PDB file of C-alpha atoms in Angstrom:
ATOM      1  CA  UNK T   1      54.451  41.988  47.908  1.00 38.00           C
ATOM      2  CA  UNK T   2      55.859  38.948  49.245  1.00 40.00           C
ATOM      3  CA  UNK T   3      52.962  36.841  50.550  1.00 41.00           C
ATOM      4  CA  UNK T   4      52.551  36.395  54.177  1.00 40.00           C
ATOM      5  CA  UNK T   5      52.880  33.051  55.464  1.00 38.00           C
ATOM      6  CA  UNK T   6      49.294  31.792  56.292  1.00 39.00           C
ATOM      7  CA  UNK T   7      49.066  29.845  59.656  1.00 40.00           C
ATOM      8  CA  UNK T   8      46.272  27.787  61.094  1.00 38.00           C
ATOM      9  CA  UNK T   9      46.093  27.197  64.848  1.00 41.00           C
ATOM     10  CA  UNK T  10      43.819  24.968  66.883  1.00 38.00           C
ATOM     11  CA  UNK T  11      43.448  25.765  70.304  1.00 37.00           C
ATOM     12  CA  UNK T  12      41.425  23.899  72.826  1.00 34.00           C
ATOM     13  CA  UNK T  13      40.195  25.964  75.947  1.00 35.00           C
ATOM     14  CA  UNK T  14      40.908  24.182  78.949  1.00 34.00           C
ATOM     15  CA  UNK T  15      37.940  23.122  80.763  1.00 35.00           C
ATOM     16  CA  UNK T  16      35.530  24.123  78.104  1.00 40.00           C
ATOM     17  CA  UNK T  17      34.058  22.479  75.085  1.00 57.00           C
ATOM     18  CA  UNK T  18      34.571  25.699  72.973  1.00 78.00           C
ATOM     19  CA  UNK T  19      37.287  25.562  70.724  1.00 91.00           C
ATOM     20  CA  UNK T  20      38.860  28.064  67.982  1.00 93.00           C
ATOM     21  CA  UNK T  21      40.708  28.111  64.903  1.00 93.00           C
ATOM     22  CA  UNK T  22      42.758  31.168  63.585  1.00 94.00           C
ATOM     23  CA  UNK T  23      42.924  32.087  59.906  1.00 94.00           C
ATOM     24  CA  UNK T  24      45.472  34.526  58.832  1.00 94.00           C
ATOM     25  CA  UNK T  25      45.550  37.007  55.988  1.00 95.00           C
ATOM     26  CA  UNK T  26      47.742  39.014  53.884  1.00 95.00           C
ATOM     27  CA  UNK T  27      48.517  42.729  54.386  1.00 95.00           C
ATOM     28  CA  UNK T  28      45.343  44.837  53.538  1.00 95.00           C
ATOM     29  CA  UNK T  29      43.678  41.706  52.024  1.00 96.00           C
ATOM     30  CA  UNK T  30      40.093  40.449  52.831  1.00 96.00           C
ATOM     31  CA  UNK T  31      40.223  37.391  50.391  1.00 96.00           C
ATOM     32  CA  UNK T  32      41.680  33.920  51.265  1.00 94.00           C
ATOM     33  CA  UNK T  33      44.286  32.896  49.093  1.00 87.00           C
ATOM     34  CA  UNK T  34      44.568  29.189  47.664  1.00 87.00           C
ATOM     35  CA  UNK T  35      46.973  28.327  50.486  1.00 84.00           C
ATOM     36  CA  UNK T  36      44.467  29.501  53.391  1.00 84.00           C
ATOM     37  CA  UNK T  37      41.614  28.097  51.629  1.00 87.00           C
ATOM     38  CA  UNK T  38      43.092  24.846  51.272  1.00 83.00           C
ATOM     39  CA  UNK T  39      44.033  24.832  55.092  1.00 83.00           C
ATOM     40  CA  UNK T  40      40.473  25.793  55.955  1.00 90.00           C
ATOM     41  CA  UNK T  41      38.886  23.187  53.842  1.00 87.00           C
ATOM     42  CA  UNK T  42      41.218  20.647  55.630  1.00 86.00           C
ATOM     43  CA  UNK T  43      39.674  21.609  58.955  1.00 88.00           C
ATOM     44  CA  UNK T  44      36.334  21.609  57.520  1.00 87.00           C
ATOM     45  CA  UNK T  45      36.551  18.010  56.478  1.00 81.00           C
ATOM     46  CA  UNK T  46      37.587  17.038  60.043  1.00 82.00           C
ATOM     47  CA  UNK T  47      35.062  19.211  61.803  1.00 83.00           C
ATOM     48  CA  UNK T  48      31.718  18.485  60.032  1.00 75.00           C
ATOM     49  CA  UNK T  49      29.792  17.943  63.305  1.00 73.00           C
ATOM     50  CA  UNK T  50      30.747  21.207  65.040  1.00 85.00           C
ATOM     51  CA  UNK T  51      28.691  24.225  65.411  1.00 88.00           C
ATOM     52  CA  UNK T  52      30.368  27.859  64.903  1.00 93.00           C
ATOM     53  CA  UNK T  53      29.311  30.283  67.697  1.00 94.00           C
ATOM     54  CA  UNK T  54      31.402  33.335  67.111  1.00 96.00           C
ATOM     55  CA  UNK T  55      33.944  35.016  64.360  1.00 97.00           C
ATOM     56  CA  UNK T  56      36.213  37.984  65.223  1.00 97.00           C
ATOM     57  CA  UNK T  57      38.231  39.749  62.836  1.00 97.00           C
ATOM     58  CA  UNK T  58      41.536  41.522  63.400  1.00 97.00           C
ATOM     59  CA  UNK T  59      44.015  43.850  61.806  1.00 96.00           C
ATOM     60  CA  UNK T  60      47.551  45.015  62.034  1.00 95.00           C
ATOM     61  CA  UNK T  61      48.102  48.780  63.283  1.00 93.00           C
ATOM     62  CA  UNK T  62      48.527  50.292  59.770  1.00 93.00           C
ATOM     63  CA  UNK T  63      45.683  52.674  58.803  1.00 92.00           C
ATOM     64  CA  UNK T  64      42.853  54.176  60.983  1.00 94.00           C
ATOM     65  CA  UNK T  65      40.345  52.481  63.185  1.00 94.00           C
ATOM     66  CA  UNK T  66      37.302  52.810  60.855  1.00 95.00           C
ATOM     67  CA  UNK T  67      39.309  51.368  57.862  1.00 97.00           C
ATOM     68  CA  UNK T  68      40.530  48.476  59.891  1.00 96.00           C
ATOM     69  CA  UNK T  69      37.059  47.602  61.410  1.00 96.00           C
ATOM     70  CA  UNK T  70      35.696  47.620  57.745  1.00 97.00           C
ATOM     71  CA  UNK T  71      38.645  45.451  56.545  1.00 97.00           C
ATOM     72  CA  UNK T  72      37.899  43.026  59.621  1.00 97.00           C
ATOM     73  CA  UNK T  73      34.357  42.647  58.881  1.00 97.00           C
ATOM     74  CA  UNK T  74      35.235  41.625  55.231  1.00 97.00           C
ATOM     75  CA  UNK T  75      37.652  39.164  56.420  1.00 97.00           C
ATOM     76  CA  UNK T  76      34.991  37.675  58.792  1.00 97.00           C
ATOM     77  CA  UNK T  77      32.409  37.302  55.651  1.00 97.00           C
ATOM     78  CA  UNK T  78      35.135  35.721  53.552  1.00 96.00           C
ATOM     79  CA  UNK T  79      35.690  33.011  56.189  1.00 96.00           C
ATOM     80  CA  UNK T  80      31.771  32.723  56.903  1.00 95.00           C
ATOM     81  CA  UNK T  81      31.014  32.227  53.209  1.00 93.00           C
ATOM     82  CA  UNK T  82      33.308  29.293  52.828  1.00 93.00           C
ATOM     83  CA  UNK T  83      31.880  27.726  56.034  1.00 92.00           C
ATOM     84  CA  UNK T  84      28.331  28.113  54.600  1.00 88.00           C
ATOM     85  CA  UNK T  85      29.444  26.828  51.248  1.00 86.00           C
ATOM     86  CA  UNK T  86      30.685  23.527  53.019  1.00 82.00           C
ATOM     87  CA  UNK T  87      27.433  23.050  55.048  1.00 78.00           C
ATOM     88  CA  UNK T  88      29.214  23.644  58.483  1.00 85.00           C
ATOM     89  CA  UNK T  89      26.574  24.572  60.997  1.00 85.00           C
ATOM     90  CA  UNK T  90      26.346  28.253  62.049  1.00 88.00           C
ATOM     91  CA  UNK T  91      24.625  28.959  65.340  1.00 87.00           C
ATOM     92  CA  UNK T  92      21.476  31.018  65.029  1.00 83.00           C
ATOM     93  CA  UNK T  93      22.971  33.364  67.652  1.00 88.00           C
ATOM     94  CA  UNK T  94      26.415  33.338  66.108  1.00 93.00           C
ATOM     95  CA  UNK T  95      28.197  36.789  66.706  1.00 95.00           C
ATOM     96  CA  UNK T  96      30.420  38.571  64.441  1.00 97.00           C
ATOM     97  CA  UNK T  97      32.850  40.892  65.768  1.00 97.00           C
ATOM     98  CA  UNK T  98      35.193  43.119  63.690  1.00 97.00           C
ATOM     99  CA  UNK T  99      37.680  44.197  66.227  1.00 96.00           C
ATOM    100  CA  UNK T 100      39.897  46.011  63.793  1.00 94.00           C
ATOM    101  CA  UNK T 101      43.244  47.092  65.502  1.00 94.00           C
ATOM    102  CA  UNK T 102      42.001  47.787  68.963  1.00 94.00           C
ATOM    103  CA  UNK T 103      43.502  44.814  70.787  1.00 95.00           C
ATOM    104  CA  UNK T 104      46.840  43.891  72.375  1.00 94.00           C
ATOM    105  CA  UNK T 105      49.011  43.342  69.119  1.00 95.00           C
ATOM    106  CA  UNK T 106      51.684  40.923  68.472  1.00 95.00           C
ATOM    107  CA  UNK T 107      55.047  42.431  67.360  1.00 94.00           C
ATOM    108  CA  UNK T 108      54.885  40.084  64.627  1.00 94.00           C
ATOM    109  CA  UNK T 109      52.441  41.896  62.386  1.00 94.00           C
ATOM    110  CA  UNK T 110      51.474  38.903  60.360  1.00 92.00           C
ATOM    111  CA  UNK T 111      49.997  37.349  63.565  1.00 94.00           C
ATOM    112  CA  UNK T 112      47.569  40.222  63.917  1.00 95.00           C
ATOM    113  CA  UNK T 113      45.769  39.955  60.291  1.00 95.00           C
ATOM    114  CA  UNK T 114      43.276  37.050  61.120  1.00 96.00           C
ATOM    115  CA  UNK T 115      39.914  35.735  61.707  1.00 96.00           C
ATOM    116  CA  UNK T 116      39.180  33.689  64.947  1.00 96.00           C
ATOM    117  CA  UNK T 117      36.510  31.274  64.504  1.00 95.00           C
ATOM    118  CA  UNK T 118      35.060  29.848  67.710  1.00 96.00           C
ATOM    119  CA  UNK T 119      33.249  26.658  67.765  1.00 94.00           C
ATOM    120  CA  UNK T 120      31.774  23.695  69.668  1.00 90.00           C
ATOM    121  CA  UNK T 121      31.901  19.896  68.907  1.00 79.00           C
ATOM    122  CA  UNK T 122      28.792  17.968  68.511  1.00 64.00           C
ATOM    123  CA  UNK T 123      27.845  16.624  72.034  1.00 54.00           C
ATOM    124  CA  UNK T 124      28.668  12.930  72.529  1.00 45.00           C
ATOM    125  CA  UNK T 125      24.835  11.976  73.018  1.00 44.00           C
ATOM    126  CA  UNK T 126      24.208  13.145  69.332  1.00 54.00           C
ATOM    127  CA  UNK T 127      26.988  11.184  67.791  1.00 79.00           C
ATOM    128  CA  UNK T 128      26.560   8.225  65.358  1.00 87.00           C
ATOM    129  CA  UNK T 129      28.134   5.478  67.591  1.00 88.00           C
ATOM    130  CA  UNK T 130      25.845   6.589  70.517  1.00 86.00           C
ATOM    131  CA  UNK T 131      22.873   6.568  68.468  1.00 88.00           C
ATOM    132  CA  UNK T 132      23.362   3.116  67.072  1.00 91.00           C
ATOM    133  CA  UNK T 133      24.395   1.809  70.489  1.00 88.00           C
ATOM    134  CA  UNK T 134      21.041   2.816  72.079  1.00 88.00           C
ATOM    135  CA  UNK T 135      19.035   1.940  68.970  1.00 92.00           C
ATOM    136  CA  UNK T 136      16.933  -1.295  68.371  1.00 93.00           C
ATOM    137  CA  UNK T 137      15.897  -3.456  65.480  1.00 94.00           C
ATOM    138  CA  UNK T 138      13.980  -1.596  62.880  1.00 95.00           C
ATOM    139  CA  UNK T 139      15.290   1.946  64.003  1.00 95.00           C
ATOM    140  CA  UNK T 140      16.450   4.212  61.214  1.00 94.00           C
ATOM    141  CA  UNK T 141      19.313   6.614  61.789  1.00 93.00           C
ATOM    142  CA  UNK T 142      20.515   9.376  59.194  1.00 91.00           C
ATOM    143  CA  UNK T 143      24.000   9.517  58.299  1.00 91.00           C
ATOM    144  CA  UNK T 144      24.852  13.091  58.682  1.00 84.00           C
ATOM    145  CA  UNK T 145      27.230  14.828  56.308  1.00 81.00           C
ATOM    146  CA  UNK T 146      27.207  12.394  53.428  1.00 87.00           C
ATOM    147  CA  UNK T 147      27.486  14.219  50.100  1.00 83.00           C
ATOM    148  CA  UNK T 148      27.787  13.040  46.460  1.00 85.00           C
ATOM    149  CA  UNK T 149      28.749  14.511  43.223  1.00 82.00           C
ATOM    150  CA  UNK T 150      25.783  15.961  41.079  1.00 77.00           C
ATOM    151  CA  UNK T 151      23.750  13.063  39.548  1.00 81.00           C
ATOM    152  CA  UNK T 152      26.638  10.570  40.667  1.00 86.00           C
ATOM    153  CA  UNK T 153      26.881   7.841  43.247  1.00 90.00           C
ATOM    154  CA  UNK T 154      30.634   9.135  43.897  1.00 91.00           C
ATOM    155  CA  UNK T 155      30.996  10.731  47.572  1.00 89.00           C
ATOM    156  CA  UNK T 156      32.730  13.904  47.772  1.00 83.00           C
ATOM    157  CA  UNK T 157      35.878  14.166  49.988  1.00 82.00           C
ATOM    158  CA  UNK T 158      33.933  15.881  53.101  1.00 78.00           C
ATOM    159  CA  UNK T 159      32.177  12.646  53.374  1.00 85.00           C
ATOM    160  CA  UNK T 160      35.214  10.717  54.342  1.00 88.00           C
ATOM    161  CA  UNK T 161      34.819  11.251  58.165  1.00 87.00           C
ATOM    162  CA  UNK T 162      31.391   9.748  58.301  1.00 89.00           C
ATOM    163  CA  UNK T 163      32.276   6.963  56.196  1.00 93.00           C
ATOM    164  CA  UNK T 164      35.192   6.344  58.501  1.00 91.00           C
ATOM    165  CA  UNK T 165      33.088   6.702  61.468  1.00 91.00           C
ATOM    166  CA  UNK T 166      30.406   4.200  60.294  1.00 95.00           C
ATOM    167  CA  UNK T 167      33.431   1.797  59.316  1.00 94.00           C
ATOM    168  CA  UNK T 168      34.765   2.042  62.705  1.00 93.00           C
ATOM    169  CA  UNK T 169      31.453   1.355  64.315  1.00 94.00           C
ATOM    170  CA  UNK T 170      30.825  -1.734  62.124  1.00 95.00           C
ATOM    171  CA  UNK T 171      34.303  -2.915  63.038  1.00 94.00           C
ATOM    172  CA  UNK T 172      33.959  -2.484  66.766  1.00 92.00           C
ATOM    173  CA  UNK T 173      30.323  -4.113  66.749  1.00 93.00           C
ATOM    174  CA  UNK T 174      30.693  -7.500  64.941  1.00 94.00           C
ATOM    175  CA  UNK T 175      26.963  -8.488  65.491  1.00 95.00           C
ATOM    176  CA  UNK T 176      25.603  -5.118  63.999  1.00 96.00           C
ATOM    177  CA  UNK T 177      23.760  -5.760  60.807  1.00 97.00           C
ATOM    178  CA  UNK T 178      22.312  -2.601  58.613  1.00 98.00           C
ATOM    179  CA  UNK T 179      20.407  -1.919  55.708  1.00 98.00           C
ATOM    180  CA  UNK T 180      21.785   1.165  53.762  1.00 97.00           C
ATOM    181  CA  UNK T 181      18.895   3.359  52.434  1.00 96.00           C
ATOM    182  CA  UNK T 182      19.157   5.889  49.825  1.00 94.00           C
ATOM    183  CA  UNK T 183      16.794   8.711  49.244  1.00 91.00           C
ATOM    184  CA  UNK T 184      16.720  11.353  46.569  1.00 89.00           C
ATOM    185  CA  UNK T 185      14.848  14.710  46.224  1.00 88.00           C
ATOM    186  CA  UNK T 186      13.248  16.786  43.357  1.00 86.00           C
ATOM    187  CA  UNK T 187      11.563  14.239  41.377  1.00 81.00           C
ATOM    188  CA  UNK T 188       8.085  12.919  40.943  1.00 75.00           C
ATOM    189  CA  UNK T 189       7.086   9.594  42.200  1.00 71.00           C
ATOM    190  CA  UNK T 190       6.663   8.409  38.555  1.00 70.00           C
ATOM    191  CA  UNK T 191      10.182   9.535  37.321  1.00 65.00           C
ATOM    192  CA  UNK T 192      12.728   6.695  36.900  1.00 62.00           C
ATOM    193  CA  UNK T 193      15.255   6.459  39.706  1.00 78.00           C
ATOM    194  CA  UNK T 194      18.592   4.632  39.458  1.00 86.00           C
ATOM    195  CA  UNK T 195      20.788   6.974  41.540  1.00 91.00           C
ATOM    196  CA  UNK T 196      19.153   6.294  45.179  1.00 93.00           C
ATOM    197  CA  UNK T 197      20.074   2.737  44.742  1.00 94.00           C
ATOM    198  CA  UNK T 198      23.478   3.273  43.241  1.00 94.00           C
ATOM    199  CA  UNK T 199      24.363   5.889  46.348  1.00 94.00           C
ATOM    200  CA  UNK T 200      23.292   3.157  48.960  1.00 96.00           C
ATOM    201  CA  UNK T 201      25.462   0.561  46.972  1.00 96.00           C
ATOM    202  CA  UNK T 202      28.342   3.114  47.072  1.00 95.00           C
ATOM    203  CA  UNK T 203      28.339   3.035  51.020  1.00 96.00           C
ATOM    204  CA  UNK T 204      27.809  -0.875  50.785  1.00 97.00           C
ATOM    205  CA  UNK T 205      30.816  -1.085  48.597  1.00 97.00           C
ATOM    206  CA  UNK T 206      33.044   1.266  50.732  1.00 96.00           C
ATOM    207  CA  UNK T 207      32.341  -1.101  53.870  1.00 97.00           C
ATOM    208  CA  UNK T 208      33.026  -4.166  52.071  1.00 97.00           C
ATOM    209  CA  UNK T 209      36.275  -2.732  50.666  1.00 96.00           C
ATOM    210  CA  UNK T 210      37.159  -2.245  54.168  1.00 96.00           C
ATOM    211  CA  UNK T 211      36.719  -5.703  55.348  1.00 94.00           C
ATOM    212  CA  UNK T 212      33.200  -5.723  56.660  1.00 96.00           C
ATOM    213  CA  UNK T 213      31.477  -8.902  55.898  1.00 97.00           C
ATOM    214  CA  UNK T 214      28.880  -8.496  53.219  1.00 95.00           C
ATOM    215  CA  UNK T 215      26.620 -10.697  55.264  1.00 96.00           C
ATOM    216  CA  UNK T 216      26.123  -8.076  57.677  1.00 97.00           C
ATOM    217  CA  UNK T 217      24.965  -5.325  55.049  1.00 97.00           C
ATOM    218  CA  UNK T 218      22.184  -4.963  52.561  1.00 97.00           C
ATOM    219  CA  UNK T 219      21.166  -1.824  50.699  1.00 97.00           C
ATOM    220  CA  UNK T 220      18.245  -0.378  48.833  1.00 96.00           C
ATOM    221  CA  UNK T 221      17.347   2.778  47.056  1.00 94.00           C
ATOM    222  CA  UNK T 222      13.901   4.248  48.052  1.00 92.00           C
ATOM    223  CA  UNK T 223      13.849   7.165  45.283  1.00 90.00           C
ATOM    224  CA  UNK T 224      11.405   9.772  46.508  1.00 88.00           C
ATOM    225  CA  UNK T 225       9.044   7.369  48.189  1.00 90.00           C
ATOM    226  CA  UNK T 226       9.829   8.215  51.828  1.00 90.00           C
ATOM    227  CA  UNK T 227      10.363  12.042  51.726  1.00 89.00           C
ATOM    228  CA  UNK T 228      10.855  14.077  54.795  1.00 87.00           C
ATOM    229  CA  UNK T 229       9.181  16.851  53.250  1.00 89.00           C
ATOM    230  CA  UNK T 230       6.163  16.752  50.830  1.00 90.00           C
ATOM    231  CA  UNK T 231       7.253  16.599  47.070  1.00 86.00           C
ATOM    232  CA  UNK T 232       7.898  19.126  45.311  1.00 87.00           C
ATOM    233  CA  UNK T 233      10.022  20.655  47.900  1.00 88.00           C
ATOM    234  CA  UNK T 234       9.373  24.437  48.846  1.00 87.00           C
ATOM    235  CA  UNK T 235      13.275  25.359  49.220  1.00 84.00           C
ATOM    236  CA  UNK T 236      16.813  23.974  49.103  1.00 79.00           C
ATOM    237  CA  UNK T 237      16.803  23.092  52.893  1.00 77.00           C
ATOM    238  CA  UNK T 238      13.812  20.721  52.186  1.00 82.00           C
ATOM    239  CA  UNK T 239      15.649  19.453  49.396  1.00 82.00           C
ATOM    240  CA  UNK T 240      18.818  18.659  51.406  1.00 78.00           C
ATOM    241  CA  UNK T 241      16.597  16.967  53.963  1.00 81.00           C
ATOM    242  CA  UNK T 242      15.035  14.683  51.373  1.00 85.00           C
ATOM    243  CA  UNK T 243      18.210  13.917  49.584  1.00 85.00           C
ATOM    244  CA  UNK T 244      19.845  11.664  52.277  1.00 90.00           C
ATOM    245  CA  UNK T 245      21.313   8.305  53.072  1.00 93.00           C
ATOM    246  CA  UNK T 246      20.241   6.431  56.186  1.00 95.00           C
ATOM    247  CA  UNK T 247      20.945   3.103  57.941  1.00 96.00           C
ATOM    248  CA  UNK T 248      18.054   0.862  59.322  1.00 97.00           C
ATOM    249  CA  UNK T 249      19.256  -1.486  62.316  1.00 97.00           C
ATOM    250  CA  UNK T 250      18.733  -5.172  61.254  1.00 97.00           C
ATOM    251  CA  UNK T 251      20.565  -6.684  64.214  1.00 94.00           C
ATOM    252  CA  UNK T 252      22.309  -5.001  67.066  1.00 89.00           C
TER     253      UNK T 252
END
């Protein structure tokens, strides 16, 4: 069967902070094909600081209502799994609504086979620029959504928005000086550590490469000496919290 063209639409609701994306599926399919996955991942990279509040699934008019609601639920789960795999925040009160075919359908059937993801952007007061602007010397701020390949100092592509945000802040605030601090998880205090320092240096090198004066920057790896949670960690969430990059304000 000829593949349906996959579409991706970003809609901003006038007067509201809530936004939505629409991800379209092939006929009678609940799996994202490579093209749809690529489009969804692109959105993920650009929206790391959002909170997903609702997912609604839809089908065309073929087959009965019960089957279509089941298919809609599968489509919702397919999208939800991708969002979770990429650490997109899902609201604790998220609603999952498998609508099926009981809605006003488009005459173009390909437009009816979709999942709509509703989300909210992170509030301005929670953003990195605001945190730095209101900080004082000695304050430590976590860089959200900085991820590295396993046992590597190379950042993964979805870290790029945060790196660009930090670069923009450093460029716009020439008096700002920071120490970049690397932390790891899942090791004993006595275990050798090189990776936390290497990861902090990777952020340092990124900023220097993009013309930030190295006199404004220092970096240091702290290993597991400053954990958020006691070591050994009890679960993956505690591991993720301990495995982090922070900046300390040296001058602002």
